Amino acid sequence: MFARAHVLAVILAAFLLLGAPSAVRAHPHIWIDTYVEFLFEDDRVQGLRVHWSFDPFFSSMALTDFDSDGDGVLDEGEAAKLAATSAETLKDSNYFSHVWLDGEPLEIAAVEDFDARLVDGTLHYAFTITMPHPVEPGATTIELSIYDPTYYIEITPDRFDPLRFVGAQPGCITNVMPDPQRTIYFGLVRPTLMQLLCATS
């Protein structure tokens, strides 16, 4: 029997264990709202800061499984344990983050500054994807999409402000649309494609 401290990690990894017959019947069991910050420095993109907010049921489960002293809150140590467990579990799924530079996929071997916290009953994650080198956005097309390809987890970009800027940026705008090329869940779901469009410097 798994220890309760491992239950959350098992659920996050469950999509990896779904065989084809069960996958056909699958539907979202976890819901996440997300937004992404482009981290600019010297007019170049240094990285992406990804933010997730979980649904109430999963947030409650996280509290139950990681609140070791039973005081109803996640203290610093408990939150750090949750962050470490989740960061390791999500590594195999590429953190559900798909990034393309000029159409070429970016391999995300690890993320930095993985943070987990519970605020007003909602579980929040944040982590940073560092670019392999500073990217000049006017010369390089940056696209990203955050989704679970099995659709066990539904990840929805913030409806009002899914892409944000941190640091000075050279006249950039964003474009958010259903992905015109990719589908998931047997072709039934089209993930959201987010693009950074900047003037050539």
mmCIF file of C-alpha atoms in Angstrom:
data_model
loop_
_atom_site.group_PDB
_atom_site.id
_atom_site.type_symbol
_atom_site.label_atom_id
_atom_site.label_comp_id
_atom_site.label_asym_id
_atom_site.label_seq_id
_atom_site.Cartn_x
_atom_site.Cartn_y
_atom_site.Cartn_z
ATOM 1 C CA MET A 1 0.000 0.000 0.000
ATOM 2 C CA PHE A 2 1.296 3.446 -0.883
ATOM 3 C CA ALA A 3 1.907 5.873 1.959
ATOM 4 C CA ARG A 4 -0.526 8.762 1.918
ATOM 5 C CA ALA A 5 2.352 11.127 1.218
ATOM 6 C CA HIS A 6 2.698 9.446 -2.166
ATOM 7 C CA VAL A 7 -0.975 9.548 -3.162
ATOM 8 C CA LEU A 8 -0.744 12.955 -4.846
ATOM 9 C CA ALA A 9 2.262 11.911 -6.894
ATOM 10 C CA VAL A 10 0.482 8.728 -7.958
ATOM 11 C CA ILE A 11 -2.539 10.662 -9.206
ATOM 12 C CA LEU A 12 -0.368 13.119 -11.113
ATOM 13 C CA ALA A 13 1.392 10.170 -12.750
ATOM 14 C CA ALA A 14 -1.738 8.106 -13.344
ATOM 15 C CA PHE A 15 -2.107 9.197 -16.948
ATOM 16 C CA LEU A 16 1.145 7.381 -17.713
ATOM 17 C CA LEU A 17 -0.454 4.118 -16.615
ATOM 18 C CA LEU A 18 -3.616 4.372 -18.701
ATOM 19 C CA GLY A 19 -3.822 1.642 -21.299
ATOM 20 C CA ALA A 20 -5.665 2.174 -24.572
ATOM 21 C CA PRO A 21 -9.015 0.667 -23.456
ATOM 22 C CA SER A 22 -9.236 2.786 -20.303
ATOM 23 C CA ALA A 23 -7.931 5.861 -22.111
ATOM 24 C CA VAL A 24 -10.909 5.712 -24.438
ATOM 25 C CA ARG A 25 -13.193 6.144 -21.449
ATOM 26 C CA ALA A 26 -11.007 8.736 -19.757
ATOM 27 C CA HIS A 27 -12.062 12.295 -19.244
ATOM 28 C CA PRO A 28 -10.559 15.079 -17.150
ATOM 29 C CA HIS A 29 -10.179 14.175 -13.495
ATOM 30 C CA ILE A 30 -8.006 17.146 -12.531
ATOM 31 C CA TRP A 31 -8.487 20.746 -13.661
ATOM 32 C CA ILE A 32 -5.794 23.418 -13.809
ATOM 33 C CA ASP A 33 -5.957 27.100 -14.756
ATOM 34 C CA THR A 34 -2.671 28.452 -16.057
ATOM 35 C CA TYR A 35 -0.882 31.584 -17.164
ATOM 36 C CA VAL A 36 2.699 32.091 -18.339
ATOM 37 C CA GLU A 37 5.131 34.959 -17.837
ATOM 38 C CA PHE A 38 7.807 35.690 -20.438
ATOM 39 C CA LEU A 39 10.951 36.640 -18.519
ATOM 40 C CA PHE A 40 12.767 39.384 -20.424
ATOM 41 C CA GLU A 41 16.238 40.769 -19.861
ATOM 42 C CA ASP A 42 18.107 42.985 -22.343
ATOM 43 C CA ASP A 43 15.236 42.603 -24.825
ATOM 44 C CA ARG A 44 15.667 38.837 -24.900
ATOM 45 C CA VAL A 45 13.593 36.027 -23.436
ATOM 46 C CA GLN A 46 15.552 34.300 -20.695
ATOM 47 C CA GLY A 47 12.810 31.909 -19.621
ATOM 48 C CA LEU A 48 9.152 31.212 -18.966
ATOM 49 C CA ARG A 49 7.516 31.275 -15.543
ATOM 50 C CA VAL A 50 4.543 28.896 -15.597
ATOM 51 C CA HIS A 51 1.739 29.285 -13.035
ATOM 52 C CA TRP A 52 -0.936 26.685 -12.232
ATOM 53 C CA SER A 53 -4.014 26.861 -10.001
ATOM 54 C CA PHE A 54 -5.760 23.564 -9.205
ATOM 55 C CA ASP A 55 -9.415 22.693 -8.758
ATOM 56 C CA PRO A 56 -10.878 22.562 -5.211
ATOM 57 C CA PHE A 57 -10.944 18.743 -4.944
ATOM 58 C CA PHE A 58 -7.311 18.271 -5.911
ATOM 59 C CA SER A 59 -6.293 21.215 -3.710
ATOM 60 C CA SER A 60 -8.072 19.573 -0.775
ATOM 61 C CA MET A 61 -6.337 16.264 -1.492
ATOM 62 C CA ALA A 62 -2.954 17.976 -1.499
ATOM 63 C CA LEU A 63 -3.682 19.449 1.918
ATOM 64 C CA THR A 64 -4.838 16.090 3.260
ATOM 65 C CA ASP A 65 -1.791 14.231 1.972
ATOM 66 C CA PHE A 66 0.931 16.720 2.874
ATOM 67 C CA ASP A 67 -0.369 18.441 6.016
ATOM 68 C CA SER A 68 1.666 16.133 8.240
ATOM 69 C CA ASP A 69 0.866 17.935 11.497
ATOM 70 C CA GLY A 70 -2.862 18.150 10.733
ATOM 71 C CA ASP A 71 -3.191 21.858 11.450
ATOM 72 C CA GLY A 72 -5.127 22.591 8.245
ATOM 73 C CA VAL A 73 -2.374 24.584 6.531
ATOM 74 C CA LEU A 74 0.752 23.794 4.550
ATOM 75 C CA ASP A 75 3.719 25.204 6.413
ATOM 76 C CA GLU A 76 7.018 25.923 4.704
ATOM 77 C CA GLY A 77 8.391 22.415 5.193
ATOM 78 C CA GLU A 78 5.210 20.684 4.049
ATOM 79 C CA ALA A 79 4.936 22.895 0.981
ATOM 80 C CA ALA A 80 8.598 22.213 0.143
ATOM 81 C CA LYS A 81 7.965 18.460 0.326
ATOM 82 C CA LEU A 82 4.935 18.804 -1.946
ATOM 83 C CA ALA A 83 6.954 20.885 -4.409
ATOM 84 C CA ALA A 84 9.821 18.393 -4.490
ATOM 85 C CA THR A 85 7.486 15.419 -4.954
ATOM 86 C CA SER A 86 5.504 17.102 -7.716
ATOM 87 C CA ALA A 87 8.576 18.412 -9.539
ATOM 88 C CA GLU A 88 10.029 14.910 -9.685
ATOM 89 C CA THR A 89 6.723 13.319 -10.737
ATOM 90 C CA LEU A 90 6.061 15.834 -13.499
ATOM 91 C CA LYS A 91 9.543 15.452 -14.999
ATOM 92 C CA ASP A 92 8.535 12.395 -17.034
ATOM 93 C CA SER A 93 5.606 14.285 -18.561
ATOM 94 C CA ASN A 94 7.760 17.276 -19.536
ATOM 95 C CA TYR A 95 5.754 19.280 -16.989
ATOM 96 C CA PHE A 96 2.901 19.234 -19.537
ATOM 97 C CA SER A 97 4.756 22.141 -21.153
ATOM 98 C CA HIS A 98 5.385 22.116 -24.891
ATOM 99 C CA VAL A 99 7.649 24.874 -26.225
ATOM 100 C CA TRP A 100 8.818 25.415 -29.787
ATOM 101 C CA LEU A 101 11.564 27.756 -31.015
ATOM 102 C CA ASP A 102 11.147 28.351 -34.754
ATOM 103 C CA GLY A 103 9.066 25.182 -34.884
ATOM 104 C CA GLU A 104 11.696 23.015 -33.171
ATOM 105 C CA PRO A 105 10.620 21.455 -29.846
ATOM 106 C CA LEU A 106 12.520 22.569 -26.767
ATOM 107 C CA GLU A 107 13.595 19.665 -24.586
ATOM 108 C CA ILE A 108 12.720 20.450 -20.976
ATOM 109 C CA ALA A 109 15.008 18.249 -18.907
ATOM 110 C CA ALA A 110 14.256 20.098 -15.676
ATOM 111 C CA VAL A 111 12.684 23.257 -14.349
ATOM 112 C CA GLU A 112 13.874 25.728 -11.759
ATOM 113 C CA ASP A 113 12.361 27.358 -8.668
ATOM 114 C CA PHE A 114 9.430 24.941 -8.376
ATOM 115 C CA ASP A 115 7.076 26.459 -5.810
ATOM 116 C CA ALA A 116 3.943 24.971 -4.244
ATOM 117 C CA ARG A 117 1.595 26.764 -1.884
ATOM 118 C CA LEU A 118 -1.998 26.704 -0.713
ATOM 119 C CA VAL A 119 -3.764 30.079 -0.764
ATOM 120 C CA ASP A 120 -7.381 30.385 0.404
ATOM 121 C CA GLY A 121 -7.921 26.693 -0.222
ATOM 122 C CA THR A 122 -6.454 26.703 -3.750
ATOM 123 C CA LEU A 123 -3.245 24.868 -4.563
ATOM 124 C CA HIS A 124 -0.818 26.871 -6.715
ATOM 125 C CA TYR A 125 2.299 25.688 -8.511
ATOM 126 C CA ALA A 126 4.877 27.866 -10.247
ATOM 127 C CA PHE A 127 8.078 26.854 -12.007
ATOM 128 C CA THR A 128 10.556 28.345 -14.458
ATOM 129 C CA ILE A 129 11.580 26.938 -17.825
ATOM 130 C CA THR A 130 14.965 28.428 -18.695
ATOM 131 C CA MET A 131 15.829 28.993 -22.333
ATOM 132 C CA PRO A 132 18.986 27.165 -23.529
ATOM 133 C CA HIS A 133 20.278 30.609 -24.485
ATOM 134 C CA PRO A 134 18.766 34.122 -24.447
ATOM 135 C CA VAL A 135 16.234 34.234 -27.279
ATOM 136 C CA GLU A 136 15.785 37.326 -29.439
ATOM 137 C CA PRO A 137 12.002 37.226 -29.919
ATOM 138 C CA GLY A 138 11.966 39.360 -33.062
ATOM 139 C CA ALA A 139 14.215 36.858 -34.815
ATOM 140 C CA THR A 140 12.833 33.656 -33.283
ATOM 141 C CA THR A 141 9.241 32.468 -33.155
ATOM 142 C CA ILE A 142 8.345 31.292 -29.652
ATOM 143 C CA GLU A 143 5.257 29.099 -29.288
ATOM 144 C CA LEU A 144 3.991 27.164 -26.314
ATOM 145 C CA SER A 145 1.115 24.973 -25.318
ATOM 146 C CA ILE A 146 0.400 23.447 -21.912
ATOM 147 C CA TYR A 147 -1.641 20.250 -21.955
ATOM 148 C CA ASP A 148 -1.828 16.634 -20.871
ATOM 149 C CA PRO A 149 -1.950 14.590 -24.108
ATOM 150 C CA THR A 150 -4.128 11.915 -22.454
ATOM 151 C CA TYR A 151 -6.653 14.540 -21.327
ATOM 152 C CA TYR A 152 -6.678 13.010 -17.844
ATOM 153 C CA ILE A 153 -5.845 16.543 -16.722
ATOM 154 C CA GLU A 154 -7.484 19.545 -18.363
ATOM 155 C CA ILE A 155 -5.281 22.639 -18.391
ATOM 156 C CA THR A 156 -6.990 25.890 -19.375
ATOM 157 C CA PRO A 157 -5.168 29.183 -20.039
ATOM 158 C CA ASP A 158 -6.415 32.200 -18.108
ATOM 159 C CA ARG A 159 -9.283 33.574 -20.175
ATOM 160 C CA PHE A 160 -8.304 37.217 -19.676
ATOM 161 C CA ASP A 161 -4.490 37.316 -19.474
ATOM 162 C CA PRO A 162 -2.818 33.984 -20.316
ATOM 163 C CA LEU A 163 0.530 35.481 -21.385
ATOM 164 C CA ARG A 164 2.297 38.197 -19.421
ATOM 165 C CA PHE A 165 5.604 40.054 -19.566
ATOM 166 C CA VAL A 166 8.206 40.447 -16.832
ATOM 167 C CA GLY A 167 10.921 42.969 -17.670
ATOM 168 C CA ALA A 168 11.216 45.350 -20.588
ATOM 169 C CA GLN A 169 10.192 43.846 -23.908
ATOM 170 C CA PRO A 170 10.646 45.238 -27.436
ATOM 171 C CA GLY A 171 7.134 45.881 -28.689
ATOM 172 C CA CYS A 172 5.798 42.356 -28.296
ATOM 173 C CA ILE A 173 2.227 41.118 -28.507
ATOM 174 C CA THR A 174 0.738 37.694 -27.911
ATOM 175 C CA ASN A 175 -1.570 35.495 -29.933
ATOM 176 C CA VAL A 176 -3.720 32.796 -28.314
ATOM 177 C CA MET A 177 -5.766 30.382 -30.405
ATOM 178 C CA PRO A 178 -6.733 26.723 -30.790
ATOM 179 C CA ASP A 179 -3.764 24.863 -32.213
ATOM 180 C CA PRO A 180 -4.354 24.582 -35.972
ATOM 181 C CA GLN A 181 -2.087 21.524 -36.326
ATOM 182 C CA ARG A 182 -2.351 19.410 -33.172
ATOM 183 C CA THR A 183 -5.158 17.532 -31.462
ATOM 184 C CA ILE A 184 -5.229 15.300 -28.391
ATOM 185 C CA TYR A 185 -7.589 12.710 -26.906
ATOM 186 C CA PHE A 186 -8.267 10.833 -30.142
ATOM 187 C CA GLY A 187 -8.615 14.024 -32.142
ATOM 188 C CA LEU A 188 -11.487 15.326 -30.012
ATOM 189 C CA VAL A 189 -9.639 18.137 -28.201
ATOM 190 C CA ARG A 190 -7.541 20.894 -29.722
ATOM 191 C CA PRO A 191 -5.090 22.372 -27.187
ATOM 192 C CA THR A 192 -4.492 26.101 -26.953
ATOM 193 C CA LEU A 193 -1.471 27.436 -28.816
ATOM 194 C CA MET A 194 0.131 30.597 -27.441
ATOM 195 C CA GLN A 195 2.544 32.666 -29.523
ATOM 196 C CA LEU A 196 4.902 35.532 -28.786
ATOM 197 C CA LEU A 197 5.084 38.009 -31.674
ATOM 198 C CA CYS A 198 7.698 40.759 -31.552
ATOM 199 C CA ALA A 199 9.006 43.393 -33.915
ATOM 200 C CA THR A 200 12.392 42.685 -35.452
ATOM 201 C CA SER A 201 15.065 44.718 -33.682
#
